[in-house]
Amino acid sequence: MLVKTGNPFLQIKHDVTEMGVFGLGKIIVQALLVGSATGAVVGLFRHLNDAITLWLVGAVGQRGLADHLMVLAVFGGLLLLAVISVLLLRTEPLISGSGIPQVELMVKGKLRMNWLRVLLCKFAGALAALTGGLSVGREGPCIMMGASLGVGVGTLWKDSTAANNPRYLVGGSAAGLAAAFGAPLAGMCFAFEEMKTPLRAPMVITCAITAFAAIYVMQGIFGFGLVFPFGVHSMLPWREWWLVPVAGVVMGGLGVLYNTVLIRMTLWADKTRLLPLHLRVVIPFMCAGLFLYFYPTVLAGFGIGALDLARLSIPLTALLLLLGVKMLFSCASFATGVAGGLLMPILFMGGMAGACLASTMLLFDLVAPDRAATILILCMAGLFGSSVRAPLTGAFLMLEMTDCYHNMVFVILAAYIAAFVADKLGNEPVYDSLRRRCVIQGGIRMPRRKPRRPQGPQGGAGGAMAKRAFSQPGT
């Protein structure tokens, strides 16, 4: 029974009262299990990825690239990783792409998964794609692995509804994103803003516990630090507030461009008969090998990192070229269907765009050099908000990944402005487009939804938008 009130906090209080002590205790125990398992698995995934990348960079630096044996090892290894990726995709097609659209369809009851097979194949497939140098992210696979672990906990709990129960799927997804980025608050925002989960007490309790339990277990075992330790210690002064709308508008336009290129390239790869699956996967792996020899800057581990971007260590023309190549390579990598996400490449492209914007402003003496890191953070949150259309999630991601809470208001405003610009330009959120692609491939009917306006946690989760999303036929 629902409380007839528009106040979500009264609804949560009513839900807690109705659950009783036993129901609340069961939810807490299940959430702790889901969060702890997700933290351990995602922590292992991140540890292996970092260790493999460090070993590869060291091996290439020690042996050099001119050795004929090294050339054979590089391209032979990339071909082997491509073959592994193809075999995993044929074994479990659900692991294709980021996994977020698939999880959203599972929450709506449109898809089901074999949780253990998805977990193992997604883990291995994402690790193969990242090891091969493809420009894909770890967060989508981590979210899907968290959702699969949630279903696994529900299945072992003998819950017959586990396969499509939002408490397991969404709770595991929140834990997966929290562990992937070290951002529990962003994981909670993602559950209610992007996945449009109704703001009910069981879900709030579940997502909060799973997200923080995942972080606690992961940090206790592996001890990861900040993802982007920019060290921004000063608050943006009043006279420089104009940077916020500038960053928001520019990132709004760039997000529309990125979404358009990504979706068109992905749909073309789906429809063309010129590229069968095995060839479609092999091509970007071979391109990564060519980049290693001719343009290593674009590859993770071999190129410049976020801290280098904040220091503006390369000139503006080189930054523009890097941004263009990174965007095309990211879209091409994702279009192959390998197990890999979008969010980390989006954040890096936002950082590159922020470095371009900061360099341009420095040419005209509009900002001080020490303001570059702040501009990067605004642009990274803005591009996330523009592409995904989840500005609150993007803002909290950047706040938690950089520890720049003193600029919270500006980061949130930049993300919302970017999302508003993208919405006004008529561009559909990237995961809405990818979810439609999934249902078309699976033969599921789902009508086209209009681009949703950026909403806060109430509007995105418990407000009218969420009610419309769950009342539409076929969704």
Short mmCIF file of C-alpha atoms in Angstrom, two decimals:
data_model
loop_
_atom_site.label_atom_id
_atom_site.label_comp_id
_atom_site.label_asym_id
_atom_site.label_seq_id
_atom_site.Cartn_x
_atom_site.Cartn_y
_atom_site.Cartn_z
CA MET A 1 0.00 0.00 0.00
CA LEU A 2 1.35 3.43 -0.93
CA VAL A 3 1.03 6.54 1.17
CA LYS A 4 -1.01 9.20 -0.65
CA THR A 5 1.55 11.96 -0.30
CA GLY A 6 4.02 13.75 -2.49
CA ASN A 7 6.65 13.77 0.26
CA PRO A 8 9.13 10.96 -0.44
CA PHE A 9 10.50 11.04 3.11
CA LEU A 10 7.05 10.31 4.57
CA GLN A 11 6.82 7.46 2.05
CA ILE A 12 10.17 6.08 3.25
CA LYS A 13 9.04 6.32 6.89
CA HIS A 14 5.85 4.48 6.04
CA ASP A 15 7.79 1.78 4.16
CA VAL A 16 10.14 1.22 7.11
CA THR A 17 7.16 0.88 9.47
CA GLU A 18 5.46 -1.65 7.15
CA MET A 19 8.61 -3.75 6.73
CA GLY A 20 8.95 -4.46 10.42
CA VAL A 21 12.08 -5.60 12.22
CA PHE A 22 12.39 -8.95 10.41
CA GLY A 23 11.93 -7.50 6.92
CA LEU A 24 14.39 -4.69 7.59
CA GLY A 25 16.96 -7.10 9.02
CA LYS A 26 16.73 -9.36 5.97
CA ILE A 27 17.20 -6.38 3.62
CA ILE A 28 20.26 -5.21 5.57
CA VAL A 29 21.89 -8.68 5.57
CA GLN A 30 21.23 -9.19 1.86
CA ALA A 31 22.59 -5.72 1.04
CA LEU A 32 25.74 -6.36 3.08
CA LEU A 33 26.31 -9.62 1.20
CA VAL A 34 25.77 -8.01 -2.21
CA GLY A 35 27.97 -5.02 -1.41
CA SER A 36 30.77 -7.06 0.14
CA ALA A 37 30.87 -9.55 -2.74
CA THR A 38 30.82 -6.73 -5.30
CA GLY A 39 33.59 -4.84 -3.53
CA ALA A 40 35.81 -7.92 -3.47
CA VAL A 41 35.19 -8.87 -7.13
CA VAL A 42 35.46 -5.33 -8.53
CA GLY A 43 38.53 -4.69 -6.36
CA LEU A 44 40.16 -7.81 -7.81
CA PHE A 45 39.21 -6.67 -11.31
CA ARG A 46 40.74 -3.20 -10.79
CA HIS A 47 43.85 -4.69 -9.18
CA LEU A 48 44.44 -7.08 -12.07
CA ASN A 49 43.83 -4.33 -14.63
CA ASP A 50 46.30 -1.99 -12.93
CA ALA A 51 48.90 -4.75 -12.49
CA ILE A 52 48.65 -5.89 -16.13
CA THR A 53 48.85 -2.32 -17.44
CA LEU A 54 51.89 -1.58 -15.26
CA TRP A 55 53.60 -4.78 -16.42
CA LEU A 56 52.89 -4.05 -20.10
CA VAL A 57 54.21 -0.49 -19.86
CA GLY A 58 57.34 -1.74 -18.10
CA ALA A 59 57.90 -4.57 -20.60
CA VAL A 60 57.54 -2.25 -23.61
CA GLY A 61 59.81 0.34 -22.00
CA GLN A 62 62.47 -2.24 -21.21
CA ARG A 63 62.50 -4.12 -24.52
CA GLY A 64 61.52 -1.24 -26.84
CA LEU A 65 59.25 -1.52 -29.86
CA ALA A 66 61.86 -1.88 -32.61
CA ASP A 67 62.69 -5.50 -31.79
CA HIS A 68 61.09 -7.94 -34.28
CA LEU A 69 60.20 -10.31 -31.45
CA MET A 70 58.44 -7.46 -29.66
CA VAL A 71 56.42 -6.66 -32.81
CA LEU A 72 55.38 -10.29 -33.04
CA ALA A 73 54.54 -10.40 -29.33
CA VAL A 74 52.45 -7.20 -29.48
CA PHE A 75 50.31 -8.10 -32.47
CA GLY A 76 50.16 -11.81 -31.59
CA GLY A 77 48.99 -10.94 -28.10
CA LEU A 78 46.38 -8.52 -29.44
CA LEU A 79 45.09 -11.16 -31.85
CA LEU A 80 44.82 -13.65 -28.99
CA LEU A 81 42.87 -11.14 -26.88
CA ALA A 82 40.55 -10.49 -29.83
CA VAL A 83 39.90 -14.23 -30.21
CA ILE A 84 39.18 -14.52 -26.49
CA SER A 85 36.74 -11.59 -26.72
CA VAL A 86 34.90 -13.19 -29.66
CA LEU A 87 34.63 -16.55 -27.87
CA LEU A 88 33.27 -14.88 -24.73
CA LEU A 89 30.71 -12.91 -26.75
CA ARG A 90 29.54 -16.11 -28.44
CA THR A 91 29.35 -17.87 -25.07
CA GLU A 92 27.33 -15.07 -23.42
CA PRO A 93 25.96 -12.38 -25.79
CA LEU A 94 24.60 -10.36 -22.83
CA ILE A 95 28.11 -9.16 -21.94
CA SER A 96 28.32 -7.05 -25.10
CA GLY A 97 28.92 -3.36 -24.49
CA SER A 98 28.72 -1.71 -21.10
CA GLY A 99 25.97 -3.90 -19.66
CA ILE A 100 24.01 -0.97 -18.21
CA PRO A 101 21.17 -1.09 -20.81
CA GLN A 102 20.88 -4.85 -20.27
CA VAL A 103 20.58 -4.41 -16.51
CA GLU A 104 17.94 -1.72 -16.98
CA LEU A 105 15.92 -4.13 -19.14
CA MET A 106 16.30 -6.84 -16.50
CA VAL A 107 14.86 -4.46 -13.91
CA LYS A 108 11.87 -3.94 -16.23
CA GLY A 109 11.43 -7.70 -16.61
CA LYS A 110 12.47 -7.77 -20.28
CA LEU A 111 15.64 -9.85 -19.89
CA ARG A 112 16.98 -12.57 -17.62
CA MET A 113 20.52 -13.76 -17.11
CA ASN A 114 22.56 -16.69 -15.89
CA TRP A 115 24.28 -14.70 -13.18
CA LEU A 116 27.39 -16.87 -12.80
CA ARG A 117 28.07 -17.11 -16.55
CA VAL A 118 27.54 -13.37 -17.01
CA LEU A 119 29.84 -12.62 -14.06
CA LEU A 120 32.70 -14.80 -15.33
CA CYS A 121 32.38 -13.81 -18.99
CA LYS A 122 32.03 -10.09 -18.20
CA PHE A 123 35.05 -10.18 -15.90
CA ALA A 124 37.25 -11.92 -18.48
CA GLY A 125 35.89 -10.00 -21.47
CA ALA A 126 36.34 -6.56 -19.94
CA LEU A 127 39.83 -7.46 -18.74
CA ALA A 128 40.74 -8.63 -22.26
CA ALA A 129 39.42 -5.41 -23.85
CA LEU A 130 41.25 -3.17 -21.38
CA THR A 131 44.46 -5.20 -21.66
CA GLY A 132 44.27 -4.91 -25.44
CA GLY A 133 44.27 -1.12 -25.24
CA LEU A 134 40.71 -0.56 -26.43
CA SER A 135 39.21 2.76 -25.38
CA VAL A 136 36.45 1.35 -23.18
CA GLY A 137 35.67 1.85 -19.52
CA ARG A 138 35.61 -0.47 -16.54
CA GLU A 139 32.52 1.02 -14.87
CA GLY A 140 29.88 -0.59 -17.13
CA PRO A 141 31.33 -4.09 -16.63
CA CYS A 142 31.62 -3.40 -12.88
CA ILE A 143 27.97 -2.35 -12.77
CA MET A 144 26.89 -5.51 -14.60
CA MET A 145 29.11 -7.68 -12.39
CA GLY A 146 27.54 -6.06 -9.34
CA ALA A 147 24.05 -6.75 -10.71
CA SER A 148 24.96 -10.38 -11.43
CA LEU A 149 26.31 -10.78 -7.90
CA GLY A 150 23.08 -9.30 -6.59
CA VAL A 151 21.08 -11.89 -8.53
CA GLY A 152 23.48 -14.54 -7.26
CA VAL A 153 22.87 -13.56 -3.64
CA GLY A 154 19.11 -13.61 -4.24
CA THR A 155 19.33 -17.01 -5.93
CA LEU A 156 21.39 -18.50 -3.10
CA TRP A 157 18.86 -16.96 -0.70
CA LYS A 158 16.21 -19.07 -2.49
CA ASP A 159 14.34 -15.98 -3.69
CA SER A 160 12.36 -16.97 -6.80
CA THR A 161 12.14 -13.32 -7.93
CA ALA A 162 15.91 -12.71 -7.83
CA ALA A 163 16.42 -12.62 -11.62
CA ASN A 164 14.29 -9.48 -12.04
CA ASN A 165 14.11 -8.11 -8.50
CA PRO A 166 15.22 -4.44 -8.54
CA ARG A 167 16.55 -4.74 -5.01
CA TYR A 168 19.23 -7.21 -6.13
CA LEU A 169 19.87 -5.75 -9.59
CA VAL A 170 19.87 -2.07 -8.69
CA GLY A 171 21.59 -2.60 -5.35
CA GLY A 172 24.35 -4.57 -7.05
CA SER A 173 24.63 -1.93 -9.78
CA ALA A 174 25.04 0.84 -7.21
CA ALA A 175 27.77 -1.19 -5.50
CA GLY A 176 29.48 -1.85 -8.85
CA LEU A 177 29.67 1.82 -9.81
CA ALA A 178 30.73 2.81 -6.30
CA ALA A 179 33.57 0.27 -6.37
CA ALA A 180 34.60 1.09 -9.95
CA PHE A 181 35.15 4.77 -9.16
CA GLY A 182 35.49 4.81 -5.38
CA ALA A 183 32.28 6.89 -5.27
CA PRO A 184 29.46 5.50 -3.07
CA LEU A 185 27.28 8.62 -3.25
CA ALA A 186 27.49 8.58 -7.04
CA GLY A 187 26.50 4.90 -6.95
CA MET A 188 23.37 5.80 -5.03
CA CYS A 189 22.58 8.68 -7.39
CA PHE A 190 23.03 6.36 -10.37
CA ALA A 191 20.48 3.93 -8.95
CA PHE A 192 17.77 6.56 -8.67
CA GLU A 193 18.68 9.01 -11.44
CA GLU A 194 19.81 6.88 -14.38
CA MET A 195 18.00 3.62 -13.56
CA LYS A 196 14.88 5.58 -12.53
CA THR A 197 14.24 3.43 -9.49
CA PRO A 198 11.28 4.58 -7.35
CA LEU A 199 12.41 6.26 -4.15
CA ARG A 200 11.19 3.63 -1.69
CA ALA A 201 12.69 2.73 1.67
CA PRO A 202 13.86 -0.81 0.75
CA MET A 203 15.72 0.57 -2.27
CA VAL A 204 17.25 3.51 -0.40
CA ILE A 205 18.47 1.24 2.39
CA THR A 206 19.72 -1.39 -0.04
CA CYS A 207 21.63 1.00 -2.30
CA ALA A 208 23.18 2.89 0.61
CA ILE A 209 24.40 -0.30 2.30
CA THR A 210 25.62 -2.00 -0.90
CA ALA A 211 27.52 1.08 -2.09
CA PHE A 212 29.29 1.76 1.20
CA ALA A 213 29.88 -1.93 1.94
CA ALA A 214 31.53 -2.33 -1.47
CA ILE A 215 33.84 0.62 -0.80
CA TYR A 216 34.68 -0.59 2.71
CA VAL A 217 35.58 -4.12 1.55
CA MET A 218 37.48 -2.95 -1.53
CA GLN A 219 39.51 -0.36 0.35
CA GLY A 220 40.16 -2.81 3.18
CA ILE A 221 41.56 -5.43 0.80
CA PHE A 222 43.17 -3.38 -1.98
CA GLY A 223 43.46 0.18 -0.62
CA PHE A 224 42.85 2.23 -3.76
CA GLY A 225 43.25 6.00 -3.54
CA LEU A 226 41.60 8.86 -5.44
CA VAL A 227 41.11 8.19 -9.14
CA PHE A 228 41.87 11.81 -10.08
CA PRO A 229 44.05 13.37 -7.34
CA PHE A 230 44.14 16.86 -8.84
CA GLY A 231 44.75 18.49 -5.48
CA VAL A 232 42.39 21.42 -6.14
CA HIS A 233 42.29 23.28 -2.82
CA SER A 234 40.86 26.70 -3.68
CA MET A 235 37.21 27.55 -4.16
CA LEU A 236 36.21 29.17 -7.44
CA PRO A 237 36.01 32.94 -6.72
CA TRP A 238 32.91 34.99 -7.55
CA ARG A 239 34.59 36.84 -10.40
CA GLU A 240 35.21 33.54 -12.21
CA TRP A 241 31.71 32.08 -11.95
CA TRP A 242 31.30 32.68 -15.67
CA LEU A 243 33.45 29.55 -16.18
CA VAL A 244 30.53 27.38 -15.04
CA PRO A 245 28.03 28.25 -17.82
CA VAL A 246 30.81 28.34 -20.42
CA ALA A 247 31.95 24.83 -19.49
CA GLY A 248 28.34 23.62 -19.32
CA VAL A 249 27.37 24.96 -22.75
CA VAL A 250 30.52 23.71 -24.49
CA MET A 251 30.20 20.25 -22.92
CA GLY A 252 26.52 20.15 -23.80
CA GLY A 253 27.39 20.54 -27.47
CA LEU A 254 30.29 18.10 -27.29
CA GLY A 255 28.10 15.49 -25.59
CA VAL A 256 25.57 15.73 -28.42
CA LEU A 257 28.35 15.24 -30.97
CA TYR A 258 29.76 12.24 -29.08
CA ASN A 259 26.35 10.56 -28.66
CA THR A 260 25.55 11.05 -32.34
CA VAL A 261 28.84 9.59 -33.58
CA LEU A 262 28.72 6.70 -31.10
CA ILE A 263 25.16 5.61 -31.87
CA ARG A 264 25.50 5.96 -35.64
CA MET A 265 28.76 4.02 -35.68
CA THR A 266 27.30 1.30 -33.43
CA LEU A 267 24.12 0.93 -35.52
CA TRP A 268 26.18 0.84 -38.72
CA ALA A 269 28.34 -1.95 -37.27
CA ASP A 270 25.16 -3.85 -36.34
CA LYS A 271 23.64 -3.59 -39.83
CA THR A 272 26.61 -3.94 -42.14
CA ARG A 273 27.37 -7.36 -43.57
CA LEU A 274 30.90 -6.36 -44.49
CA LEU A 275 32.12 -6.92 -40.94
CA PRO A 276 31.24 -10.25 -39.27
CA LEU A 277 31.66 -10.41 -35.52
CA HIS A 278 35.18 -11.85 -35.48
CA LEU A 279 36.50 -9.27 -37.95
CA ARG A 280 34.65 -6.42 -36.25
CA VAL A 281 36.37 -7.27 -32.96
CA VAL A 282 39.83 -7.87 -34.42
CA ILE A 283 40.08 -4.48 -36.18
CA PRO A 284 40.16 -2.22 -33.07
CA PHE A 285 42.67 -4.53 -31.37
CA MET A 286 44.97 -4.19 -34.38
CA CYS A 287 44.37 -0.43 -34.36
CA ALA A 288 45.50 -0.37 -30.72
CA GLY A 289 48.75 -2.02 -31.83
CA LEU A 290 49.26 0.60 -34.53
CA PHE A 291 48.55 3.36 -32.01
CA LEU A 292 51.20 1.86 -29.74
CA TYR A 293 53.79 2.40 -32.48
CA PHE A 294 52.61 5.62 -34.09
CA TYR A 295 50.44 7.50 -31.55
CA PRO A 296 50.74 5.96 -28.05
CA THR A 297 49.34 9.12 -26.43
CA VAL A 298 45.81 7.87 -27.07
CA LEU A 299 46.31 4.59 -25.17
CA ALA A 300 45.65 4.27 -21.45
CA GLY A 301 48.87 3.73 -19.52
CA PHE A 302 51.10 4.77 -22.42
CA GLY A 303 49.66 8.24 -23.03
CA ILE A 304 49.12 11.26 -20.85
CA GLY A 305 46.98 10.95 -17.74
CA ALA A 306 44.49 13.27 -16.11
CA LEU A 307 47.20 14.94 -14.01
CA ASP A 308 49.18 15.73 -17.18
CA LEU A 309 46.06 17.30 -18.67
CA ALA A 310 45.61 19.44 -15.56
CA ARG A 311 49.18 20.68 -15.92
CA LEU A 312 48.52 21.53 -19.61
CA SER A 313 51.72 19.75 -20.51
CA ILE A 314 50.97 19.60 -24.26
CA PRO A 315 50.01 22.44 -26.66
CA LEU A 316 46.47 23.26 -27.75
CA THR A 317 46.77 21.82 -31.27
CA ALA A 318 48.03 18.51 -29.89
CA LEU A 319 45.16 18.48 -27.37
CA LEU A 320 42.57 19.03 -30.11
CA LEU A 321 44.05 16.22 -32.18
CA LEU A 322 44.12 13.92 -29.15
CA LEU A 323 40.48 14.70 -28.33
CA GLY A 324 39.35 13.95 -31.88
CA VAL A 325 41.30 10.68 -32.13
CA LYS A 326 40.19 9.60 -28.65
CA MET A 327 36.54 10.20 -29.49
CA LEU A 328 36.70 8.24 -32.75
CA PHE A 329 38.68 5.37 -31.19
CA SER A 330 36.29 5.20 -28.22
CA CYS A 331 33.26 5.04 -30.53
CA ALA A 332 34.93 2.42 -32.74
CA SER A 333 35.97 0.31 -29.72
CA PHE A 334 32.45 0.33 -28.31
CA ALA A 335 30.82 -0.35 -31.69
CA THR A 336 32.60 -3.71 -31.90
CA GLY A 337 30.43 -5.00 -29.07
CA VAL A 338 33.30 -6.00 -26.77
CA ALA A 339 32.68 -6.04 -23.02
CA GLY A 340 33.51 -2.47 -22.05
CA GLY A 341 31.84 0.66 -20.77
CA LEU A 342 31.50 4.30 -21.75
CA LEU A 343 31.82 6.34 -18.59
CA MET A 344 35.59 6.39 -18.08
CA PRO A 345 36.27 7.36 -21.72
CA ILE A 346 33.60 10.06 -21.34
CA LEU A 347 35.37 11.43 -18.27
CA PHE A 348 38.76 11.38 -20.00
CA MET A 349 37.33 13.12 -23.07
CA GLY A 350 35.79 15.69 -20.74
CA GLY A 351 39.23 16.19 -19.22
CA MET A 352 40.78 16.62 -22.68
CA ALA A 353 38.07 19.08 -23.66
CA GLY A 354 38.63 20.93 -20.38
CA ALA A 355 42.35 21.13 -21.11
CA CYS A 356 41.55 22.54 -24.57
CA LEU A 357 39.22 25.11 -23.01
CA ALA A 358 41.75 26.07 -20.34
CA SER A 359 44.54 26.40 -22.93
CA THR A 360 42.35 28.63 -25.08
CA MET A 361 41.54 30.86 -22.12
CA LEU A 362 45.21 31.08 -21.20
CA LEU A 363 46.00 32.31 -24.71
CA PHE A 364 43.71 35.29 -24.09
CA ASP A 365 44.81 35.66 -20.46
CA LEU A 366 41.28 35.03 -19.17
CA VAL A 367 42.24 32.67 -16.32
CA ALA A 368 45.29 31.85 -14.24
CA PRO A 369 47.23 28.62 -14.99
CA ASP A 370 46.31 27.18 -11.59
CA ARG A 371 42.61 27.24 -12.58
CA ALA A 372 43.11 24.47 -15.17
CA ALA A 373 42.26 21.60 -12.81
CA THR A 374 38.99 23.26 -11.81
CA ILE A 375 38.05 23.74 -15.47
CA LEU A 376 38.83 20.06 -16.11
CA ILE A 377 36.53 18.98 -13.28
CA LEU A 378 33.70 21.19 -14.55
CA CYS A 379 34.07 19.81 -18.06
CA MET A 380 34.29 16.19 -16.97
CA ALA A 381 31.09 16.48 -14.96
CA GLY A 382 29.50 18.45 -17.80
CA LEU A 383 30.26 15.89 -20.52
CA PHE A 384 28.96 13.10 -18.29
CA GLY A 385 25.74 15.03 -17.66
CA SER A 386 25.35 15.86 -21.34
CA SER A 387 25.93 12.36 -22.70
CA VAL A 388 24.29 10.21 -20.02
CA ARG A 389 21.77 12.87 -18.95
CA ALA A 390 22.39 12.02 -15.30
CA PRO A 391 23.94 15.29 -14.07
CA LEU A 392 23.72 14.57 -10.35
CA THR A 393 25.53 11.26 -10.78
CA GLY A 394 28.22 12.91 -12.89
CA ALA A 395 28.67 15.74 -10.41
CA PHE A 396 29.05 13.44 -7.40
CA LEU A 397 31.37 11.20 -9.39
CA MET A 398 33.75 14.09 -9.91
CA LEU A 399 33.38 15.35 -6.34
CA GLU A 400 34.26 11.95 -4.89
CA MET A 401 36.96 11.09 -7.43
CA THR A 402 38.78 14.41 -6.95
CA ASP A 403 37.86 15.34 -3.34
CA CYS A 404 36.88 18.87 -4.41
CA TYR A 405 33.72 19.22 -2.33
CA HIS A 406 34.38 22.93 -1.83
CA ASN A 407 33.38 23.45 -5.48
CA MET A 408 30.28 21.27 -5.19
CA VAL A 409 27.80 23.96 -6.26
CA PHE A 410 29.77 24.83 -9.40
CA VAL A 411 30.29 21.20 -10.44
CA ILE A 412 26.58 20.41 -10.04
CA LEU A 413 25.58 23.55 -11.95
CA ALA A 414 27.96 22.75 -14.82
CA ALA A 415 26.56 19.21 -15.10
CA TYR A 416 22.96 20.44 -15.13
CA ILE A 417 23.66 23.19 -17.66
CA ALA A 418 25.33 20.67 -19.99
CA ALA A 419 22.41 18.25 -19.64
CA PHE A 420 19.94 21.07 -20.29
CA VAL A 421 21.79 22.13 -23.46
CA ALA A 422 21.88 18.58 -24.79
CA ASP A 423 18.19 18.17 -24.02
CA LYS A 424 17.31 21.40 -25.83
CA LEU A 425 19.31 20.24 -28.86
CA GLY A 426 16.98 17.23 -29.08
CA ASN A 427 19.63 14.61 -28.41
CA GLU A 428 18.59 11.36 -26.72
CA PRO A 429 20.55 10.16 -23.66
CA VAL A 430 23.14 7.60 -24.69
CA TYR A 431 21.81 4.74 -22.58
CA ASP A 432 18.26 5.28 -23.83
CA SER A 433 19.55 4.81 -27.38
CA LEU A 434 21.59 1.76 -26.41
CA ARG A 435 18.66 0.23 -24.53
CA ARG A 436 16.50 0.59 -27.63
CA ARG A 437 19.23 -1.11 -29.63
CA CYS A 438 19.16 -4.01 -27.15
CA VAL A 439 15.40 -4.47 -27.38
CA ILE A 440 15.47 -4.30 -31.19
CA GLN A 441 18.16 -6.98 -31.28
CA GLY A 442 16.20 -9.08 -28.80
CA GLY A 443 12.86 -8.63 -30.56
CA ILE A 444 11.33 -6.67 -27.65
CA ARG A 445 8.90 -3.90 -28.49
CA MET A 446 9.64 -0.58 -26.82
CA PRO A 447 8.41 2.82 -28.09
CA ARG A 448 10.78 5.72 -28.57
CA ARG A 449 10.98 8.01 -25.57
CA LYS A 450 11.55 11.73 -25.80
CA PRO A 451 14.86 13.02 -24.41
CA ARG A 452 14.33 13.37 -20.70
CA ARG A 453 15.05 16.62 -18.95
CA PRO A 454 17.67 16.59 -16.21
CA GLN A 455 16.04 15.92 -12.87
CA GLY A 456 17.07 15.87 -9.27
CA PRO A 457 16.90 12.72 -7.16
CA GLN A 458 13.17 13.18 -6.52
CA GLY A 459 12.28 14.00 -10.11
CA GLY A 460 14.48 11.26 -11.50
CA ALA A 461 13.44 8.59 -9.04
CA GLY A 462 10.26 9.20 -7.14
CA GLY A 463 8.65 11.99 -9.16
CA ALA A 464 6.48 12.21 -12.22
CA MET A 465 9.21 11.20 -14.65
CA ALA A 466 9.74 7.86 -12.95
CA LYS A 467 5.99 7.21 -12.89
CA ARG A 468 5.75 7.93 -16.62
CA ALA A 469 8.74 5.66 -17.35
CA PHE A 470 7.21 2.69 -15.53
CA SER A 471 3.69 3.26 -16.88
CA GLN A 472 4.61 3.33 -20.57
CA PRO A 473 3.61 0.20 -22.49
CA GLY A 474 6.51 -2.04 -23.31
CA THR A 475 9.00 -0.49 -20.89
#
